């Protein structure tokens, strides 16, 4: 079995708009399309991010099983709940999997599952979210084994939120980018500042310095290609400007 990866993509999801008159003027508001990535080698596997609703997490688990994989780890790239509220369904399907994140991101993840935040998330996805959210454990170090290979976890600071990170697999010339890179879908800039946007630009520089052939964005147009890293980085540099 050789080192490889595959990507699970969910389409945009309708959500209630918080902007008065939005639906009448524009149409149905949507949550952006999202991805989870499975990296595997020699029978070992790593799942990166696991979506938000119970239904799409169950579909993700079925998809992972269709690859004949039992992920040893589930890594969460950053503290936005739409990347980890699916964890209970994944752990039900793969009870031996270890959900992990970098230590500095754990407090923000705990905040994301507080009653106030869960009420807010539930307003976007009524009746679709777990009632027993799980926070990943703190990962010692910055590598995760994947069979006979390993993935390197690289913190990049603030992008669309603080404590963002990417997953680098040099053997695949691959970066799984979480929300550091978006791929032909709107970038989340609500609440951003000149300083946060400057840090995001530095994070994109850090990804570019890895010189990947392929970038898997945490949010991407379902029909967009992953294998033009330069295009994706260039578009994300231009978007805030």
PDB file of C-alpha atoms in Angstrom:
ATOM      1  CA  UNK A   1       0.000   0.000   0.000  1.00  0.00           C
ATOM      2  CA  UNK A   2       1.469   3.360  -1.000  1.00  0.00           C
ATOM      3  CA  UNK A   3       1.108   6.809   0.484  1.00  0.00           C
ATOM      4  CA  UNK A   4      -2.028   8.521  -0.831  1.00  0.00           C
ATOM      5  CA  UNK A   5      -4.966  10.751  -0.030  1.00  0.00           C
ATOM      6  CA  UNK A   6      -8.592  11.360  -0.942  1.00  0.00           C
ATOM      7  CA  UNK A   7     -11.000  14.223  -0.312  1.00  0.00           C
ATOM      8  CA  UNK A   8     -14.615  14.198   0.868  1.00  0.00           C
ATOM      9  CA  UNK A   9     -16.578  17.296  -0.151  1.00  0.00           C
ATOM     10  CA  UNK A  10     -19.989  18.485   1.022  1.00  0.00           C
ATOM     11  CA  UNK A  11     -22.024  20.999  -0.953  1.00  0.00           C
ATOM     12  CA  UNK A  12     -23.129  24.401   0.378  1.00  0.00           C
ATOM     13  CA  UNK A  13     -25.828  24.096   3.049  1.00  0.00           C
ATOM     14  CA  UNK A  14     -28.808  26.472   3.359  1.00  0.00           C
ATOM     15  CA  UNK A  15     -28.791  28.567   6.521  1.00  0.00           C
ATOM     16  CA  UNK A  16     -31.058  31.288   7.912  1.00  0.00           C
ATOM     17  CA  UNK A  17     -29.715  34.727   7.048  1.00  0.00           C
ATOM     18  CA  UNK A  18     -29.016  37.215   9.832  1.00  0.00           C
ATOM     19  CA  UNK A  19     -29.406  40.095   7.365  1.00  0.00           C
ATOM     20  CA  UNK A  20     -32.971  41.460   7.108  1.00  0.00           C
ATOM     21  CA  UNK A  21     -34.363  41.111   3.599  1.00  0.00           C
ATOM     22  CA  UNK A  22     -31.440  38.989   2.398  1.00  0.00           C
ATOM     23  CA  UNK A  23     -33.504  36.124   0.997  1.00  0.00           C
ATOM     24  CA  UNK A  24     -35.840  38.492  -0.845  1.00  0.00           C
ATOM     25  CA  UNK A  25     -32.982  40.458  -2.387  1.00  0.00           C
ATOM     26  CA  UNK A  26     -30.379  37.740  -2.978  1.00  0.00           C
ATOM     27  CA  UNK A  27     -31.843  34.290  -2.382  1.00  0.00           C
ATOM     28  CA  UNK A  28     -31.140  31.544   0.129  1.00  0.00           C
ATOM     29  CA  UNK A  29     -28.085  32.095   2.301  1.00  0.00           C
ATOM     30  CA  UNK A  30     -25.650  29.178   2.396  1.00  0.00           C
ATOM     31  CA  UNK A  31     -22.794  27.837   4.491  1.00  0.00           C
ATOM     32  CA  UNK A  32     -19.736  27.309   2.267  1.00  0.00           C
ATOM     33  CA  UNK A  33     -18.865  23.898   0.833  1.00  0.00           C
ATOM     34  CA  UNK A  34     -16.509  22.008   3.141  1.00  0.00           C
ATOM     35  CA  UNK A  35     -13.931  19.215   2.943  1.00  0.00           C
ATOM     36  CA  UNK A  36     -12.405  16.422   4.996  1.00  0.00           C
ATOM     37  CA  UNK A  37      -9.213  14.713   3.868  1.00  0.00           C
ATOM     38  CA  UNK A  38      -8.094  11.112   4.395  1.00  0.00           C
ATOM     39  CA  UNK A  39      -4.333  10.472   4.239  1.00  0.00           C
ATOM     40  CA  UNK A  40      -3.177   6.848   4.278  1.00  0.00           C
ATOM     41  CA  UNK A  41      -0.048   4.698   4.085  1.00  0.00           C
ATOM     42  CA  UNK A  42       0.638   1.021   4.869  1.00  0.00           C
ATOM     43  CA  UNK A  43      -2.767   0.489   6.417  1.00  0.00           C
ATOM     44  CA  UNK A  44      -2.540   3.539   8.681  1.00  0.00           C
ATOM     45  CA  UNK A  45      -4.706   6.588   8.128  1.00  0.00           C
ATOM     46  CA  UNK A  46      -5.211  10.149   9.312  1.00  0.00           C
ATOM     47  CA  UNK A  47      -8.497  12.009   8.924  1.00  0.00           C
ATOM     48  CA  UNK A  48      -8.193  15.799   8.812  1.00  0.00           C
ATOM     49  CA  UNK A  49     -11.268  17.728  10.000  1.00  0.00           C
ATOM     50  CA  UNK A  50     -14.724  16.165  10.230  1.00  0.00           C
ATOM     51  CA  UNK A  51     -17.433  18.656   9.226  1.00  0.00           C
ATOM     52  CA  UNK A  52     -20.308  19.935  11.347  1.00  0.00           C
ATOM     53  CA  UNK A  53     -23.714  18.219  11.065  1.00  0.00           C
ATOM     54  CA  UNK A  54     -24.480  14.733  12.336  1.00  0.00           C
ATOM     55  CA  UNK A  55     -25.721  13.619   8.912  1.00  0.00           C
ATOM     56  CA  UNK A  56     -22.663  14.705   6.947  1.00  0.00           C
ATOM     57  CA  UNK A  57     -20.354  13.219   9.604  1.00  0.00           C
ATOM     58  CA  UNK A  58     -22.165   9.881   9.265  1.00  0.00           C
ATOM     59  CA  UNK A  59     -21.745  10.085   5.494  1.00  0.00           C
ATOM     60  CA  UNK A  60     -18.067  10.886   6.000  1.00  0.00           C
ATOM     61  CA  UNK A  61     -17.644   7.807   8.206  1.00  0.00           C
ATOM     62  CA  UNK A  62     -19.207   5.589   5.526  1.00  0.00           C
ATOM     63  CA  UNK A  63     -16.881   7.135   2.939  1.00  0.00           C
ATOM     64  CA  UNK A  64     -13.816   6.458   5.107  1.00  0.00           C
ATOM     65  CA  UNK A  65     -14.903   2.837   5.627  1.00  0.00           C
ATOM     66  CA  UNK A  66     -15.305   2.453   1.857  1.00  0.00           C
ATOM     67  CA  UNK A  67     -11.540   2.990   1.606  1.00  0.00           C
ATOM     68  CA  UNK A  68     -10.875   0.088   3.977  1.00  0.00           C
ATOM     69  CA  UNK A  69      -9.260   2.481   6.448  1.00  0.00           C
ATOM     70  CA  UNK A  70      -9.342   2.766  10.237  1.00  0.00           C
ATOM     71  CA  UNK A  71      -7.944   6.196  11.053  1.00  0.00           C
ATOM     72  CA  UNK A  72      -5.581   6.170  14.007  1.00  0.00           C
ATOM     73  CA  UNK A  73      -5.944   9.920  14.435  1.00  0.00           C
ATOM     74  CA  UNK A  74      -8.443  12.650  13.598  1.00  0.00           C
ATOM     75  CA  UNK A  75      -6.660  16.001  13.434  1.00  0.00           C
ATOM     76  CA  UNK A  76      -8.572  19.282  13.718  1.00  0.00           C
ATOM     77  CA  UNK A  77      -6.824  22.152  11.961  1.00  0.00           C
ATOM     78  CA  UNK A  78      -8.275  25.109  13.878  1.00  0.00           C
ATOM     79  CA  UNK A  79     -10.934  26.100  16.435  1.00  0.00           C
ATOM     80  CA  UNK A  80     -13.991  26.586  14.256  1.00  0.00           C
ATOM     81  CA  UNK A  81     -16.826  24.247  15.190  1.00  0.00           C
ATOM     82  CA  UNK A  82     -17.782  23.570  11.570  1.00  0.00           C
ATOM     83  CA  UNK A  83     -14.577  21.508  11.384  1.00  0.00           C
ATOM     84  CA  UNK A  84     -15.070  19.365  14.494  1.00  0.00           C
ATOM     85  CA  UNK A  85     -18.707  19.098  15.640  1.00  0.00           C
ATOM     86  CA  UNK A  86     -18.892  15.926  13.522  1.00  0.00           C
ATOM     87  CA  UNK A  87     -16.420  14.192  15.845  1.00  0.00           C
ATOM     88  CA  UNK A  88     -18.965  12.144  17.871  1.00  0.00           C
ATOM     89  CA  UNK A  89     -20.223  10.398  14.718  1.00  0.00           C
ATOM     90  CA  UNK A  90     -16.660   9.703  13.554  1.00  0.00           C
ATOM     91  CA  UNK A  91     -15.666   8.303  16.943  1.00  0.00           C
ATOM     92  CA  UNK A  92     -18.789   6.132  17.025  1.00  0.00           C
ATOM     93  CA  UNK A  93     -17.679   4.606  13.724  1.00  0.00           C
ATOM     94  CA  UNK A  94     -13.973   4.464  14.663  1.00  0.00           C
ATOM     95  CA  UNK A  95     -13.728   4.123  18.456  1.00  0.00           C
ATOM     96  CA  UNK A  96      -9.959   3.560  18.370  1.00  0.00           C
ATOM     97  CA  UNK A  97      -9.294   6.856  16.600  1.00  0.00           C
ATOM     98  CA  UNK A  98      -7.651   9.608  18.646  1.00  0.00           C
ATOM     99  CA  UNK A  99      -9.057  13.125  18.080  1.00  0.00           C
ATOM    100  CA  UNK A 100      -6.210  15.620  18.466  1.00  0.00           C
ATOM    101  CA  UNK A 101      -5.300  19.262  17.914  1.00  0.00           C
ATOM    102  CA  UNK A 102      -2.361  21.493  18.744  1.00  0.00           C
ATOM    103  CA  UNK A 103      -2.336  22.414  22.424  1.00  0.00           C
ATOM    104  CA  UNK A 104      -2.710  26.155  21.898  1.00  0.00           C
ATOM    105  CA  UNK A 105      -5.991  25.712  20.001  1.00  0.00           C
ATOM    106  CA  UNK A 106      -7.773  23.649  22.676  1.00  0.00           C
ATOM    107  CA  UNK A 107      -9.119  26.540  24.835  1.00  0.00           C
ATOM    108  CA  UNK A 108     -10.708  28.172  21.780  1.00  0.00           C
ATOM    109  CA  UNK A 109     -12.266  24.825  20.803  1.00  0.00           C
ATOM    110  CA  UNK A 110     -13.700  24.489  24.303  1.00  0.00           C
ATOM    111  CA  UNK A 111     -15.227  27.948  23.890  1.00  0.00           C
ATOM    112  CA  UNK A 112     -16.796  26.876  20.583  1.00  0.00           C
ATOM    113  CA  UNK A 113     -18.834  24.182  22.357  1.00  0.00           C
ATOM    114  CA  UNK A 114     -19.949  26.401  25.248  1.00  0.00           C
ATOM    115  CA  UNK A 115     -23.741  26.780  25.606  1.00  0.00           C
ATOM    116  CA  UNK A 116     -23.696  30.259  24.074  1.00  0.00           C
ATOM    117  CA  UNK A 117     -21.726  29.179  21.030  1.00  0.00           C
ATOM    118  CA  UNK A 118     -23.737  25.979  20.558  1.00  0.00           C
ATOM    119  CA  UNK A 119     -26.902  28.090  20.635  1.00  0.00           C
ATOM    120  CA  UNK A 120     -25.443  30.265  17.885  1.00  0.00           C
ATOM    121  CA  UNK A 121     -24.325  27.300  15.791  1.00  0.00           C
ATOM    122  CA  UNK A 122     -27.725  25.688  16.290  1.00  0.00           C
ATOM    123  CA  UNK A 123     -29.337  28.808  14.862  1.00  0.00           C
ATOM    124  CA  UNK A 124     -27.516  28.137  11.608  1.00  0.00           C
ATOM    125  CA  UNK A 125     -28.196  24.377  11.654  1.00  0.00           C
ATOM    126  CA  UNK A 126     -31.373  23.771  13.717  1.00  0.00           C
ATOM    127  CA  UNK A 127     -31.835  20.144  14.730  1.00  0.00           C
ATOM    128  CA  UNK A 128     -28.720  19.047  12.831  1.00  0.00           C
ATOM    129  CA  UNK A 129     -25.956  19.203  15.444  1.00  0.00           C
ATOM    130  CA  UNK A 130     -24.730  16.804  18.107  1.00  0.00           C
ATOM    131  CA  UNK A 131     -25.975  17.300  21.633  1.00  0.00           C
ATOM    132  CA  UNK A 132     -22.710  15.881  23.016  1.00  0.00           C
ATOM    133  CA  UNK A 133     -19.854  17.783  21.343  1.00  0.00           C
ATOM    134  CA  UNK A 134     -16.292  16.521  21.769  1.00  0.00           C
ATOM    135  CA  UNK A 135     -13.123  18.590  22.034  1.00  0.00           C
ATOM    136  CA  UNK A 136      -9.935  16.983  20.698  1.00  0.00           C
ATOM    137  CA  UNK A 137      -7.085  16.132  23.042  1.00  0.00           C
ATOM    138  CA  UNK A 138      -3.893  18.129  23.084  1.00  0.00           C
ATOM    139  CA  UNK A 139      -1.296  16.639  20.758  1.00  0.00           C
ATOM    140  CA  UNK A 140       2.257  16.471  22.100  1.00  0.00           C
ATOM    141  CA  UNK A 141       4.631  17.556  19.371  1.00  0.00           C
ATOM    142  CA  UNK A 142       3.850  18.491  15.775  1.00  0.00           C
ATOM    143  CA  UNK A 143       3.795  15.171  13.899  1.00  0.00           C
ATOM    144  CA  UNK A 144       1.184  12.452  13.470  1.00  0.00           C
ATOM    145  CA  UNK A 145       2.070   8.958  12.235  1.00  0.00           C
ATOM    146  CA  UNK A 146       0.355   7.723   9.085  1.00  0.00           C
ATOM    147  CA  UNK A 147       1.356   4.103   8.646  1.00  0.00           C
ATOM    148  CA  UNK A 148       5.090   4.130   7.910  1.00  0.00           C
ATOM    149  CA  UNK A 149       4.946   7.828   7.036  1.00  0.00           C
ATOM    150  CA  UNK A 150       4.097  10.946   9.028  1.00  0.00           C
ATOM    151  CA  UNK A 151       2.258  14.230   8.633  1.00  0.00           C
ATOM    152  CA  UNK A 152       3.725  17.461   9.976  1.00  0.00           C
ATOM    153  CA  UNK A 153       1.429  19.973  11.656  1.00  0.00           C
ATOM    154  CA  UNK A 154       2.434  23.591  11.140  1.00  0.00           C
ATOM    155  CA  UNK A 155       0.882  26.406  13.228  1.00  0.00           C
ATOM    156  CA  UNK A 156       0.455  29.629  11.239  1.00  0.00           C
ATOM    157  CA  UNK A 157      -1.305  31.954  13.681  1.00  0.00           C
ATOM    158  CA  UNK A 158      -4.388  33.952  12.755  1.00  0.00           C
ATOM    159  CA  UNK A 159      -6.165  33.518   9.420  1.00  0.00           C
ATOM    160  CA  UNK A 160      -9.982  33.558   9.538  1.00  0.00           C
ATOM    161  CA  UNK A 161      -9.532  32.684  13.226  1.00  0.00           C
ATOM    162  CA  UNK A 162      -6.691  32.372  15.690  1.00  0.00           C
ATOM    163  CA  UNK A 163      -4.583  29.245  16.209  1.00  0.00           C
ATOM    164  CA  UNK A 164      -4.833  28.064  12.620  1.00  0.00           C
ATOM    165  CA  UNK A 165      -2.617  25.277  11.295  1.00  0.00           C
ATOM    166  CA  UNK A 166      -1.947  23.248   8.165  1.00  0.00           C
ATOM    167  CA  UNK A 167      -1.005  19.608   7.607  1.00  0.00           C
ATOM    168  CA  UNK A 168       2.068  18.995   5.435  1.00  0.00           C
ATOM    169  CA  UNK A 169       2.818  15.618   3.836  1.00  0.00           C
ATOM    170  CA  UNK A 170       6.102  16.079   1.911  1.00  0.00           C
ATOM    171  CA  UNK A 171       5.896  12.605   0.353  1.00  0.00           C
ATOM    172  CA  UNK A 172       2.726  13.692  -1.437  1.00  0.00           C
ATOM    173  CA  UNK A 173       3.747  17.337  -1.969  1.00  0.00           C
ATOM    174  CA  UNK A 174       0.459  17.982  -0.163  1.00  0.00           C
ATOM    175  CA  UNK A 175      -0.840  20.627   2.217  1.00  0.00           C
ATOM    176  CA  UNK A 176      -4.232  20.179   3.882  1.00  0.00           C
ATOM    177  CA  UNK A 177      -4.927  23.796   4.658  1.00  0.00           C
ATOM    178  CA  UNK A 178      -7.977  24.014   6.907  1.00  0.00           C
ATOM    179  CA  UNK A 179      -9.181  27.617   6.642  1.00  0.00           C
ATOM    180  CA  UNK A 180      -5.758  29.042   5.762  1.00  0.00           C
ATOM    181  CA  UNK A 181      -6.532  28.598   2.055  1.00  0.00           C
ATOM    182  CA  UNK A 182      -9.961  28.844   0.429  1.00  0.00           C
ATOM    183  CA  UNK A 183     -10.574  27.495  -3.066  1.00  0.00           C
ATOM    184  CA  UNK A 184     -13.015  29.487  -5.211  1.00  0.00           C
ATOM    185  CA  UNK A 185     -15.457  30.238  -2.428  1.00  0.00           C
ATOM    186  CA  UNK A 186     -15.856  33.355  -0.294  1.00  0.00           C
ATOM    187  CA  UNK A 187     -13.246  33.819   2.444  1.00  0.00           C
ATOM    188  CA  UNK A 188     -14.504  34.485   5.988  1.00  0.00           C
ATOM    189  CA  UNK A 189     -13.465  38.067   6.767  1.00  0.00           C
ATOM    190  CA  UNK A 190     -16.170  39.057   9.254  1.00  0.00           C
ATOM    191  CA  UNK A 191     -14.460  40.645  12.242  1.00  0.00           C
ATOM    192  CA  UNK A 192     -11.084  40.773  10.512  1.00  0.00           C
ATOM    193  CA  UNK A 193      -8.703  43.672  11.116  1.00  0.00           C
ATOM    194  CA  UNK A 194      -5.682  45.062   9.271  1.00  0.00           C
ATOM    195  CA  UNK A 195      -3.460  43.091  11.664  1.00  0.00           C
ATOM    196  CA  UNK A 196      -5.370  39.806  11.223  1.00  0.00           C
ATOM    197  CA  UNK A 197      -5.344  40.188   7.448  1.00  0.00           C
ATOM    198  CA  UNK A 198      -1.605  40.887   7.526  1.00  0.00           C
ATOM    199  CA  UNK A 199      -1.072  37.734   9.573  1.00  0.00           C
ATOM    200  CA  UNK A 200      -3.214  35.779   7.115  1.00  0.00           C
ATOM    201  CA  UNK A 201      -0.973  37.003   4.295  1.00  0.00           C
ATOM    202  CA  UNK A 202       2.041  35.722   6.250  1.00  0.00           C
ATOM    203  CA  UNK A 203       0.298  32.369   6.723  1.00  0.00           C
ATOM    204  CA  UNK A 204      -0.209  32.125   2.956  1.00  0.00           C
ATOM    205  CA  UNK A 205       3.497  32.877   2.524  1.00  0.00           C
ATOM    206  CA  UNK A 206       4.291  30.025   4.925  1.00  0.00           C
ATOM    207  CA  UNK A 207       2.159  27.629   2.863  1.00  0.00           C
ATOM    208  CA  UNK A 208       3.778  28.832  -0.368  1.00  0.00           C
ATOM    209  CA  UNK A 209       7.230  28.221   1.149  1.00  0.00           C
ATOM    210  CA  UNK A 210       6.331  24.529   1.510  1.00  0.00           C
ATOM    211  CA  UNK A 211       6.100  24.465  -2.314  1.00  0.00           C
ATOM    212  CA  UNK A 212       3.206  21.974  -2.475  1.00  0.00           C
ATOM    213  CA  UNK A 213       1.777  20.648  -5.710  1.00  0.00           C
ATOM    214  CA  UNK A 214      -1.628  20.125  -4.099  1.00  0.00           C
ATOM    215  CA  UNK A 215      -3.547  22.158  -1.524  1.00  0.00           C
ATOM    216  CA  UNK A 216      -6.788  20.899  -0.011  1.00  0.00           C
ATOM    217  CA  UNK A 217      -8.750  23.912   1.192  1.00  0.00           C
ATOM    218  CA  UNK A 218     -11.125  23.423   4.109  1.00  0.00           C
ATOM    219  CA  UNK A 219     -13.744  25.269   2.067  1.00  0.00           C
ATOM    220  CA  UNK A 220     -13.733  24.823  -1.674  1.00  0.00           C
ATOM    221  CA  UNK A 221     -16.059  24.941  -4.613  1.00  0.00           C
ATOM    222  CA  UNK A 222     -16.993  21.270  -5.173  1.00  0.00           C
ATOM    223  CA  UNK A 223     -15.882  21.486  -8.822  1.00  0.00           C
ATOM    224  CA  UNK A 224     -12.628  23.381  -8.195  1.00  0.00           C
ATOM    225  CA  UNK A 225      -9.313  21.572  -8.688  1.00  0.00           C
ATOM    226  CA  UNK A 226      -6.906  20.970  -5.793  1.00  0.00           C
ATOM    227  CA  UNK A 227      -3.740  20.533  -7.850  1.00  0.00           C
ATOM    228  CA  UNK A 228      -2.885  24.148  -8.685  1.00  0.00           C
ATOM    229  CA  UNK A 229      -1.428  25.393  -5.433  1.00  0.00           C
ATOM    230  CA  UNK A 230      -0.117  28.626  -6.937  1.00  0.00           C
ATOM    231  CA  UNK A 231      -3.561  29.600  -8.230  1.00  0.00           C
ATOM    232  CA  UNK A 232      -5.209  28.984  -4.862  1.00  0.00           C
ATOM    233  CA  UNK A 233      -2.622  30.985  -2.924  1.00  0.00           C
ATOM    234  CA  UNK A 234      -2.721  33.803  -5.457  1.00  0.00           C
ATOM    235  CA  UNK A 235      -6.515  34.038  -5.314  1.00  0.00           C
ATOM    236  CA  UNK A 236      -6.449  34.093  -1.498  1.00  0.00           C
ATOM    237  CA  UNK A 237      -3.853  36.855  -1.510  1.00  0.00           C
ATOM    238  CA  UNK A 238      -6.002  38.942  -3.863  1.00  0.00           C
ATOM    239  CA  UNK A 239      -9.372  38.380  -2.185  1.00  0.00           C
ATOM    240  CA  UNK A 240      -8.817  40.542   0.945  1.00  0.00           C
ATOM    241  CA  UNK A 241      -7.241  43.271  -1.143  1.00  0.00           C
TER     242      UNK A 241
END
